PDB file of C-alpha atoms in Angstrom:
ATOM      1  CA  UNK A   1      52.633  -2.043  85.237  1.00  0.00           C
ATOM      2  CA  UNK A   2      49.687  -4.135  86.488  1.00  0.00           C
ATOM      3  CA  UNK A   3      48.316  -7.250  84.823  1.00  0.00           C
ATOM      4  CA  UNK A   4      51.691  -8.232  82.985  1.00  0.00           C
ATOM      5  CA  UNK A   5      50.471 -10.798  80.530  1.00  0.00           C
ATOM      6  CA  UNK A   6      52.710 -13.511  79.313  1.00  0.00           C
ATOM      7  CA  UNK A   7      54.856 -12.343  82.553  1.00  0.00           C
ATOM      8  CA  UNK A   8      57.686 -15.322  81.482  1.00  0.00           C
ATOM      9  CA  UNK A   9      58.150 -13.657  78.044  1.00  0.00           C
ATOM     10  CA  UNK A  10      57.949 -10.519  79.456  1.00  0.00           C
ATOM     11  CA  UNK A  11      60.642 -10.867  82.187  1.00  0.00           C
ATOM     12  CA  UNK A  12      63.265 -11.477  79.842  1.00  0.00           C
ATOM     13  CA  UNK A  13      62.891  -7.762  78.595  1.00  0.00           C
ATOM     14  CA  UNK A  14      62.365  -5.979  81.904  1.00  0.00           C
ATOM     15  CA  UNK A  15      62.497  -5.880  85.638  1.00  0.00           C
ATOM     16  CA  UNK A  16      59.123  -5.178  87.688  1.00  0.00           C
ATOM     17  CA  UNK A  17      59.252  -4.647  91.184  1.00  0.00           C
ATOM     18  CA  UNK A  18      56.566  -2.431  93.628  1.00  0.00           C
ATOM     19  CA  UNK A  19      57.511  -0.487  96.781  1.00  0.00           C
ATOM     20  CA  UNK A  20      54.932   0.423  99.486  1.00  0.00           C
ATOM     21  CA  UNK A  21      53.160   4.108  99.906  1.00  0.00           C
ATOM     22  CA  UNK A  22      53.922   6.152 103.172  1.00  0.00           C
ATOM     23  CA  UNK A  23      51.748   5.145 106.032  1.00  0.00           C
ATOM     24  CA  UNK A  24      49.493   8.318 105.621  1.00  0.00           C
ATOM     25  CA  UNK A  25      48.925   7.268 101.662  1.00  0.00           C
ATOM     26  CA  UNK A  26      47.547   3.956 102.186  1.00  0.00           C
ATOM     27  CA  UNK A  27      43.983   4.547 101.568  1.00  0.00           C
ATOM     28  CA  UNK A  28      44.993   6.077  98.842  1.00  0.00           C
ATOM     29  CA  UNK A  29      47.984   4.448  97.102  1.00  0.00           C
ATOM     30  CA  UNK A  30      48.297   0.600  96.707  1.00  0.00           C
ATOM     31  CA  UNK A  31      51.690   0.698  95.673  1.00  0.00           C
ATOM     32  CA  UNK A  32      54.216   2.273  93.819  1.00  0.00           C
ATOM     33  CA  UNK A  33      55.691   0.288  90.128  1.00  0.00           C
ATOM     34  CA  UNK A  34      59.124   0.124  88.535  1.00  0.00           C
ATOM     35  CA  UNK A  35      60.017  -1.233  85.625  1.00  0.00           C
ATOM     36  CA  UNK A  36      63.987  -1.288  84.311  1.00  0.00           C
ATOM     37  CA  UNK A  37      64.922  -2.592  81.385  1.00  0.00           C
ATOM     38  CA  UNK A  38      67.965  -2.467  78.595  1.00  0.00           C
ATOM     39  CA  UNK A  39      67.046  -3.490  75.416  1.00  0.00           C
ATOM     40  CA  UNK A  40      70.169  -2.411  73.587  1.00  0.00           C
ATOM     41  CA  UNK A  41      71.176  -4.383  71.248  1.00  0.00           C
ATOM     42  CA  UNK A  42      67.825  -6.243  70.951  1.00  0.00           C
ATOM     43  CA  UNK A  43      64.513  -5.452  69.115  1.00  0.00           C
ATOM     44  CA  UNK A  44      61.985  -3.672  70.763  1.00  0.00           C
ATOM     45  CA  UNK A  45      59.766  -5.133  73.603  1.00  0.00           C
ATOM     46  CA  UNK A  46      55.590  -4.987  72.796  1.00  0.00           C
ATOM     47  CA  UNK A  47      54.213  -5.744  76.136  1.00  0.00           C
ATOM     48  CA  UNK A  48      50.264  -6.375  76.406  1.00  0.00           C
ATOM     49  CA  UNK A  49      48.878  -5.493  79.743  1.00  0.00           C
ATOM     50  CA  UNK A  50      45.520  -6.677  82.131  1.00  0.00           C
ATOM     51  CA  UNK A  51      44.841  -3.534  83.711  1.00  0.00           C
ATOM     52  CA  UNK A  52      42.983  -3.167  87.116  1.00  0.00           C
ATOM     53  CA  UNK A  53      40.218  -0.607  87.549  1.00  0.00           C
ATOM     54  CA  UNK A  54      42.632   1.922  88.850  1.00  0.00           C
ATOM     55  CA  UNK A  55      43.824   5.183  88.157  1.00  0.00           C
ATOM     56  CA  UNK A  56      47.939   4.989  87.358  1.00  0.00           C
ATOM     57  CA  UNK A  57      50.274   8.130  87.714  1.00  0.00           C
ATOM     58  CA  UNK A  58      53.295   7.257  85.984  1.00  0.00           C
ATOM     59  CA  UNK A  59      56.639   9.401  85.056  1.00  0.00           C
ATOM     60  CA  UNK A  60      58.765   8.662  81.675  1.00  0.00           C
ATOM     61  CA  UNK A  61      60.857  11.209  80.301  1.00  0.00           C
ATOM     62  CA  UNK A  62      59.080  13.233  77.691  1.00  0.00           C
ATOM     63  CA  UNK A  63      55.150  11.330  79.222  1.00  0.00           C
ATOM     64  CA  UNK A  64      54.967  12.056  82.838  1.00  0.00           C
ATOM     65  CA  UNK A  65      50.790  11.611  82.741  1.00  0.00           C
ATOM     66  CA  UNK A  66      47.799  10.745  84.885  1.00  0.00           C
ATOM     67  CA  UNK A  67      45.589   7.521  83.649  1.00  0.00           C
ATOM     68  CA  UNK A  68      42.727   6.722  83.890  1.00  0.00           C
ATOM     69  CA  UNK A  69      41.290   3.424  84.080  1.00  0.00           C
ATOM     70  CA  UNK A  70      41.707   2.028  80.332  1.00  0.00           C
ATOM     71  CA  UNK A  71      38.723  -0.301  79.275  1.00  0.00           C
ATOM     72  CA  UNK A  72      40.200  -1.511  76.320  1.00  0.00           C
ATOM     73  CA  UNK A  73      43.346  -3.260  75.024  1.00  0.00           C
ATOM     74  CA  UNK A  74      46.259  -1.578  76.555  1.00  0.00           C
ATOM     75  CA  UNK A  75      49.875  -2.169  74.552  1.00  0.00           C
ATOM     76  CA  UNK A  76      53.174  -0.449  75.758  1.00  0.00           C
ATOM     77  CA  UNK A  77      56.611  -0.603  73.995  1.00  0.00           C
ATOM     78  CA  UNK A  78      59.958  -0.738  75.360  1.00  0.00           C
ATOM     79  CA  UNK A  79      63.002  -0.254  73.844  1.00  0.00           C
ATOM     80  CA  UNK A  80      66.395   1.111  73.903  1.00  0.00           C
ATOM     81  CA  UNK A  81      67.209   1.303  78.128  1.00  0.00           C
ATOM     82  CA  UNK A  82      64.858   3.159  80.437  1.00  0.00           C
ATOM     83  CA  UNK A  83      62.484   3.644  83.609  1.00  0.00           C
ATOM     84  CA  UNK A  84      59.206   4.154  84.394  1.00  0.00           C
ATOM     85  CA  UNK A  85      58.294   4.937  88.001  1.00  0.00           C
ATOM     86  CA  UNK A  86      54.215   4.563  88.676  1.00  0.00           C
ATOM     87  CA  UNK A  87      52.106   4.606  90.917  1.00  0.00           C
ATOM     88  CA  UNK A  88      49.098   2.493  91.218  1.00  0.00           C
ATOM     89  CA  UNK A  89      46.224   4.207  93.304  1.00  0.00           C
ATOM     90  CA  UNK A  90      43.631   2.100  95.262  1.00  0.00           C
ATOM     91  CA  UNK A  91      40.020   1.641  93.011  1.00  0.00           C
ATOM     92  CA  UNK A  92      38.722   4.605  94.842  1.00  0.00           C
ATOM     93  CA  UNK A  93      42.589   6.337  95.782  1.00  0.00           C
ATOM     94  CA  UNK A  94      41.960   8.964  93.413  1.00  0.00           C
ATOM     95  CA  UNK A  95      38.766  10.241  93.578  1.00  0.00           C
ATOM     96  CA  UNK A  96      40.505  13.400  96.529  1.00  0.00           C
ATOM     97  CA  UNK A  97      43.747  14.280  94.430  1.00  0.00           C
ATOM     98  CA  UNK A  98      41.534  14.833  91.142  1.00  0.00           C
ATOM     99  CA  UNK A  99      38.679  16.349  92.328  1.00  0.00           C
ATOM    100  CA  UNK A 100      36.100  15.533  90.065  1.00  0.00           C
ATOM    101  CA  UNK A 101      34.173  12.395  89.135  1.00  0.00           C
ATOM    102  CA  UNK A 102      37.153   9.508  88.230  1.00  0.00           C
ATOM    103  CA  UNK A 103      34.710   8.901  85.251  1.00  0.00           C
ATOM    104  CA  UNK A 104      35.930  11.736  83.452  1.00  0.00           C
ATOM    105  CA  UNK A 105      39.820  10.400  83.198  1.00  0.00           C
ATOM    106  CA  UNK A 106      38.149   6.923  82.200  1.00  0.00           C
ATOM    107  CA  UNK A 107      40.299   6.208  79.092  1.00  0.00           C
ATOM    108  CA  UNK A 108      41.971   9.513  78.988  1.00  0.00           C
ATOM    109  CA  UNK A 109      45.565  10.397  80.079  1.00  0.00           C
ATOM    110  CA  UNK A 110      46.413  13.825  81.403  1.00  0.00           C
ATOM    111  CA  UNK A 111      49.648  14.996  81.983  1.00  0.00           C
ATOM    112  CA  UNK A 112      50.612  15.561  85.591  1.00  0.00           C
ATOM    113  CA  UNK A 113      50.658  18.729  85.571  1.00  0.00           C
ATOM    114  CA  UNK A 114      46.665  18.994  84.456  1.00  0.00           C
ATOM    115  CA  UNK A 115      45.634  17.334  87.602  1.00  0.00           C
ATOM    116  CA  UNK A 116      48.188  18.490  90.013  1.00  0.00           C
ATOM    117  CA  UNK A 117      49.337  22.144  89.052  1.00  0.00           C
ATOM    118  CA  UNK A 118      53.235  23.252  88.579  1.00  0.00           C
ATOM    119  CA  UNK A 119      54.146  21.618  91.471  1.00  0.00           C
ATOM    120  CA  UNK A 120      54.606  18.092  90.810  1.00  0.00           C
ATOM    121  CA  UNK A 121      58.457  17.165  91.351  1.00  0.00           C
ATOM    122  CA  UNK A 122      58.955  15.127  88.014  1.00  0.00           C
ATOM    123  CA  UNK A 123      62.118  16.545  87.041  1.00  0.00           C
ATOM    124  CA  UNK A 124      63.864  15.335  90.437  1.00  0.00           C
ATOM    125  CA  UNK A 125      61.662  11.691  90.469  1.00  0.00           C
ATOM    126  CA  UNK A 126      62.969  11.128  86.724  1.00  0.00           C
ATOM    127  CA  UNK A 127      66.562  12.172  88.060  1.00  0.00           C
ATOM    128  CA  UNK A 128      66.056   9.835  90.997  1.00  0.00           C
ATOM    129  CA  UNK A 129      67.018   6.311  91.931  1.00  0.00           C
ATOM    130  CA  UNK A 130      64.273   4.311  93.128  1.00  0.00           C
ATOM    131  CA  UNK A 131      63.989   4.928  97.095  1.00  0.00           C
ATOM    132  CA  UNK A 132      64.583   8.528  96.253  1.00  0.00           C
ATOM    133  CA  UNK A 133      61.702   9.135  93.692  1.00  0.00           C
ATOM    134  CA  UNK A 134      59.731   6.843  96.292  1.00  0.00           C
ATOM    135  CA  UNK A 135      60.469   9.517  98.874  1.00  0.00           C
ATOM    136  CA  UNK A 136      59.913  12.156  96.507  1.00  0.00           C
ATOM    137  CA  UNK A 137      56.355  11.436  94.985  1.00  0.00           C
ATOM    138  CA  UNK A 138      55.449   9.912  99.129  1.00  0.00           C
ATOM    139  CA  UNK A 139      56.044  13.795 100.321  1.00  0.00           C
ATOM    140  CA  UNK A 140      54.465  15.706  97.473  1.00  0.00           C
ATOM    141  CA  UNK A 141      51.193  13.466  97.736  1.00  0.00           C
ATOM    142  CA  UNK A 142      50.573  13.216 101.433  1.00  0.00           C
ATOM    143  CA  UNK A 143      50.882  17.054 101.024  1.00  0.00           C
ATOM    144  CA  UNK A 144      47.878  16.790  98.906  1.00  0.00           C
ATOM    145  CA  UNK A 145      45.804  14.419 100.465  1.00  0.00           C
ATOM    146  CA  UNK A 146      42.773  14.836 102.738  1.00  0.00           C
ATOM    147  CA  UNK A 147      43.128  14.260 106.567  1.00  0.00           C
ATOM    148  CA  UNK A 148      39.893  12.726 107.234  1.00  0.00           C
ATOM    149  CA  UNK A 149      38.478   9.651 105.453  1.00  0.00           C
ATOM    150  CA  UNK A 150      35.559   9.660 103.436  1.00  0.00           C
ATOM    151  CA  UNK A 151      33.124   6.714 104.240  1.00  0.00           C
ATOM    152  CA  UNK A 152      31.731   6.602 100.927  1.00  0.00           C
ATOM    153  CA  UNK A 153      35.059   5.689  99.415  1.00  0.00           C
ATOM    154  CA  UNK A 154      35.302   3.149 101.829  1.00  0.00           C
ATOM    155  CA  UNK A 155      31.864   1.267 101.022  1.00  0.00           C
ATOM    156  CA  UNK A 156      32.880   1.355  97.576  1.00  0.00           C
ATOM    157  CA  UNK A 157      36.258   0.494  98.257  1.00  0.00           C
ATOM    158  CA  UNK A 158      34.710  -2.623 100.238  1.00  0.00           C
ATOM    159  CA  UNK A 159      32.921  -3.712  97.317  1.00  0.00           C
ATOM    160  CA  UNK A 160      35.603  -3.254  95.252  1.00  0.00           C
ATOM    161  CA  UNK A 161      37.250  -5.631  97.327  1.00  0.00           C
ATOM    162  CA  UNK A 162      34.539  -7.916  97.009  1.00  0.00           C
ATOM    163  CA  UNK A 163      34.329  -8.406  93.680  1.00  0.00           C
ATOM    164  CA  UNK A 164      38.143  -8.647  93.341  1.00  0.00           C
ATOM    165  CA  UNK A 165      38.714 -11.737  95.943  1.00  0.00           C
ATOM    166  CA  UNK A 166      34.994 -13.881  95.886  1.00  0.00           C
ATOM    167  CA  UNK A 167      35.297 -15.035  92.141  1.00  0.00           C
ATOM    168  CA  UNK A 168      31.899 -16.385  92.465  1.00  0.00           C
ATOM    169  CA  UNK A 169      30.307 -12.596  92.077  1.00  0.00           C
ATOM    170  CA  UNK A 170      29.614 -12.609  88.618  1.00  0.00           C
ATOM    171  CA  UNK A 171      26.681  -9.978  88.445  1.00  0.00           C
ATOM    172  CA  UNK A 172      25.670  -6.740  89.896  1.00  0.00           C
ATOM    173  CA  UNK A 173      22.946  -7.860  91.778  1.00  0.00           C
ATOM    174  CA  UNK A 174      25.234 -10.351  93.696  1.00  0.00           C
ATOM    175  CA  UNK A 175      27.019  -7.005  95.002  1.00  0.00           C
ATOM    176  CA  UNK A 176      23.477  -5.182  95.077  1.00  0.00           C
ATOM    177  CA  UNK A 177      22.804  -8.148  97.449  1.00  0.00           C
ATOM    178  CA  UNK A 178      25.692  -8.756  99.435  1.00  0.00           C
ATOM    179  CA  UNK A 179      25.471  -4.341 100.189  1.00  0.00           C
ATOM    180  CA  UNK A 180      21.960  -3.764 100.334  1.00  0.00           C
ATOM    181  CA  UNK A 181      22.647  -0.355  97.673  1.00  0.00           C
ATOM    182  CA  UNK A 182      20.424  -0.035  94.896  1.00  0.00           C
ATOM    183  CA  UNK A 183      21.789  -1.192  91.460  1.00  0.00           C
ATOM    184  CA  UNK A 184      21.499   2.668  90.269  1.00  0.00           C
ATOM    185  CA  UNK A 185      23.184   4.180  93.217  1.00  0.00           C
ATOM    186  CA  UNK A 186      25.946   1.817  93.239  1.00  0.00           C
ATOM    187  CA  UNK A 187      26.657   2.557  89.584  1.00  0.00           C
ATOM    188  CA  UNK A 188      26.928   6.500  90.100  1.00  0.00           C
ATOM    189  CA  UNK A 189      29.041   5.470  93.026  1.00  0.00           C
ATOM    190  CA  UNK A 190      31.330   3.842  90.537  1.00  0.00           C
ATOM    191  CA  UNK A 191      30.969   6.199  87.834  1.00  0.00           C
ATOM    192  CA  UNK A 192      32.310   9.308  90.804  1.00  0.00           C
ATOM    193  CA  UNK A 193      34.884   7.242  92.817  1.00  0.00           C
ATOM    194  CA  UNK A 194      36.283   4.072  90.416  1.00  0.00           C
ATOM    195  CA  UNK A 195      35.449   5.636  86.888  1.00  0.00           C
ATOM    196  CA  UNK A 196      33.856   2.447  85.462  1.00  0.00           C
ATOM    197  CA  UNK A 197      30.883   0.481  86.333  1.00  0.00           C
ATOM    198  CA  UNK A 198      30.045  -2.024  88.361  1.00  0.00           C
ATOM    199  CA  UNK A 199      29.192  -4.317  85.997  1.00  0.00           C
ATOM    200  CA  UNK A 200      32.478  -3.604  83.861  1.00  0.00           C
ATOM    201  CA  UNK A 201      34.763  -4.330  87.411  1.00  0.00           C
ATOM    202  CA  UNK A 202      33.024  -7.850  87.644  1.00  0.00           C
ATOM    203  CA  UNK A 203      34.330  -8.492  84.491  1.00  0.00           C
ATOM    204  CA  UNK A 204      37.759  -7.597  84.530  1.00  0.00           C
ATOM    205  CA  UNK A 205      38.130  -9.156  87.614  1.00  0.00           C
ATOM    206  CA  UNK A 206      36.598 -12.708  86.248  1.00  0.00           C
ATOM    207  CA  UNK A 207      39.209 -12.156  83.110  1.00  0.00           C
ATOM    208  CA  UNK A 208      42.319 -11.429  85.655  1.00  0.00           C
ATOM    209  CA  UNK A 209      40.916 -14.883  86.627  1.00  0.00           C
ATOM    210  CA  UNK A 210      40.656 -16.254  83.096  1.00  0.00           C
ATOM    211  CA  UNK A 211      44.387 -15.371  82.410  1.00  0.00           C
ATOM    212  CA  UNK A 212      45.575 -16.424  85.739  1.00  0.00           C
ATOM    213  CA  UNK A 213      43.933 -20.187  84.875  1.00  0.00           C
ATOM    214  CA  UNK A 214      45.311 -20.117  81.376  1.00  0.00           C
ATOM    215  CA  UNK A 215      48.720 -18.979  82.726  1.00  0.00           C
ATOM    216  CA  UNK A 216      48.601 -21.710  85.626  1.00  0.00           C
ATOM    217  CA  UNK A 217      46.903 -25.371  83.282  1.00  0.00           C
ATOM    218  CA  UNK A 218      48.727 -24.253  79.703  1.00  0.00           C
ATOM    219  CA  UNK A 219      47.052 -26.938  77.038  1.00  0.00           C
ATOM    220  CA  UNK A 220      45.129 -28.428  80.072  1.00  0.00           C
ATOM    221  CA  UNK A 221      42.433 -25.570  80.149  1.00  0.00           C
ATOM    222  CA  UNK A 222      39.278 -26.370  80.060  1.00  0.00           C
ATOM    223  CA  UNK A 223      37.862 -23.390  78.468  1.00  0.00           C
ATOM    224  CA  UNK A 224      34.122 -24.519  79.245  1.00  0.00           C
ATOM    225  CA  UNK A 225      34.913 -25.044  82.215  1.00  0.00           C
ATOM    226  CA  UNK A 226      36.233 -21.796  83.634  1.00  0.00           C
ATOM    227  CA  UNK A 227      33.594 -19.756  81.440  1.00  0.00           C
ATOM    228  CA  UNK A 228      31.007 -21.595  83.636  1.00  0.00           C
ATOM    229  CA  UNK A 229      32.888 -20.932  86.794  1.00  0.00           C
ATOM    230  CA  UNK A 230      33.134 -17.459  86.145  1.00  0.00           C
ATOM    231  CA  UNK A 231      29.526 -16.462  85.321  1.00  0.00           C
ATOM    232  CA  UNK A 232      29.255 -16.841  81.170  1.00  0.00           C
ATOM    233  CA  UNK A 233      26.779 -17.860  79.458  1.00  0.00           C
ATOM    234  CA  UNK A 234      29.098 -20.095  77.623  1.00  0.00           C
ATOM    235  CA  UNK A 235      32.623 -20.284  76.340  1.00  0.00           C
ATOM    236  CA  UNK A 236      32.239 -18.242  72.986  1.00  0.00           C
ATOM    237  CA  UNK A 237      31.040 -15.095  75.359  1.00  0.00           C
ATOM    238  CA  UNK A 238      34.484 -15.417  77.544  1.00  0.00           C
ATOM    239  CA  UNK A 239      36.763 -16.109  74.527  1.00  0.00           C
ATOM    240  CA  UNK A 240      35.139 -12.999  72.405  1.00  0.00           C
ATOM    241  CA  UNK A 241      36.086 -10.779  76.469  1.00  0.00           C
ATOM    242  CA  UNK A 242      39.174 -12.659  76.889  1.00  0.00           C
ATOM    243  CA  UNK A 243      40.268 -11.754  72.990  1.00  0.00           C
ATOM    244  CA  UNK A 244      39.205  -8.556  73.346  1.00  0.00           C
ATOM    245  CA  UNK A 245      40.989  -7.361  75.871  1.00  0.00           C
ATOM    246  CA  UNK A 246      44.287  -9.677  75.868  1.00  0.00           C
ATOM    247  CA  UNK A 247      44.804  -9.688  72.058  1.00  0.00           C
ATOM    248  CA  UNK A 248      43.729 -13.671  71.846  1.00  0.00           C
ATOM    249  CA  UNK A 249      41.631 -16.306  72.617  1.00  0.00           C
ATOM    250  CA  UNK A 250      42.610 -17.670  76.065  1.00  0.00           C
ATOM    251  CA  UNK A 251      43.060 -21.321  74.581  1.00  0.00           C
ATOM    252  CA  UNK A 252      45.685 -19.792  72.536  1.00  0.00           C
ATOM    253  CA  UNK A 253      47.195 -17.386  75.746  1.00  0.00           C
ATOM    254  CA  UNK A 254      47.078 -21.166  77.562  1.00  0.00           C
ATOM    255  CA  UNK A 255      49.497 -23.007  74.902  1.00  0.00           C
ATOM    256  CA  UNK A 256      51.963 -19.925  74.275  1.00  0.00           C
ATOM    257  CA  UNK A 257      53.088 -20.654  78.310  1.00  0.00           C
ATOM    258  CA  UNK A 258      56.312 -21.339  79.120  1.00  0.00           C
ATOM    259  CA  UNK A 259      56.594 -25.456  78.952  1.00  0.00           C
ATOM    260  CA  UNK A 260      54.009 -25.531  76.646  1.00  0.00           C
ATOM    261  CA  UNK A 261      53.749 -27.057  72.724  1.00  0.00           C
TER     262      UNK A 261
END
């Protein structure tokens, strides 16, 4: 589950851990997810979510479904005692198993078997422990992925990485700059291999900032300050994002830390 938000709170009602791809997936796959938990007893878990702009396969009993990249507010409950096993694909990883333009998963979910055919192996990865449904989903994927690399996918895949790690990109044209691809291009680049735009990744990106500061100075954030630093106009535009997406303004997020008031 990427982008755990209020991770203290949150890690009193589950375990998260990741587990690398096979060799031959990691263009592809960044990592594989679990999350354990045993709420018995207890009321149920409601666990808000960051997500990256990246497709998600995850298996559940009775939801074993393909994701696409969600641009909204993403919730997920837990209760009772479970598993989910996921795996996160790279921004461009999926593009080769689905066959089609990732824009037309963007804020969908399809169930395995839509994307893949009859032969996925959920049954044995939900039966599985952990290094077994690792094995499991490793084999069936590298069955279906290509050979040769595509070096399309990896431009975009570059400036994916870009925008990700070098927080002071804060438009398109600092990408269309730093690439030398036209602003159109680049966004039906996007729109086939990530399923979002450019402009929407920037964003994200600057908010998995946002909540990382707010996480990090509690009542100490400046929320001026880090709008400024991380390309908005001022700090009502990042606080109407930030609440959008996370469920509340990021001065709030700040103080609800562990340690804080």
């Amino acid at each position: 589950m990427p982008g755990i938000l209020h991770a203290g709170r949150a890690h009193q009602a589950f375990r998260f851990s990741t587990r690398p791809p096979a060799a031959a997936l990691a263009p592809f796959v960044a990592h594989y997810w679990v999350i354990h938990w045993d709420l018995r007893g207890r009321a149920p878990h409601e666990q808000r979510v960051l997500p990256y702009p990246a497709v998600n396969m995850t298996f559940l009993p009775g939801r074993c479904r393909v994701t696409g990249v969600p641009r909204g507010r993403f919730t997920e409950v837990l209760s009772g005692v479970g598993r989910v096993f996921g795996a996160r694909f790279r921004a461009t990883g999926f593009r080769p198993f689905l066959g089609a333009p990732v824009a037309t998963i963007t804020d969908r979910s399809l169930r395995v078997e839509e994307v893949f055919g009859a032969g996925v192996p959920a049954a044995e990865i939900l039966a599985a422990d952990d290094a077994a449904a690792t094995a499991l989903l490793d084999r069936f994927l590298v069955a279906q992925a290509p050979t040769a690399p595509d070096p399309v996918a990896e431009t975009v895949e570059a400036i994916m990485a870009r925008a990700a790690d070098d927080s002071t990109i804060t438009r398109v044209d600092h990408l269309v700059d730093a690439f030398g691809i036209g602003a159109r291009r680049m966004q039906r680049l996007f729109a086939e291999h990530v399923g979002v735009g450019p402009k929407w990744v920037i964003r994200r990106y600057r908010l998995h900032e946002a909540a990382a500061a707010a996480s990090a100075q509690g009542d100490g954030l400046d929320v001026a300050a880090l709008a400024a630093r991380l390309g908005y106009a001022d700090q009502a535009h990042l606080t109407r994002d930030f609440t959008a997406v996370v469920g509340e303004p990021p001065a709030r997020y700040a103080r609800a830390q562990p340690g804080q008031a």
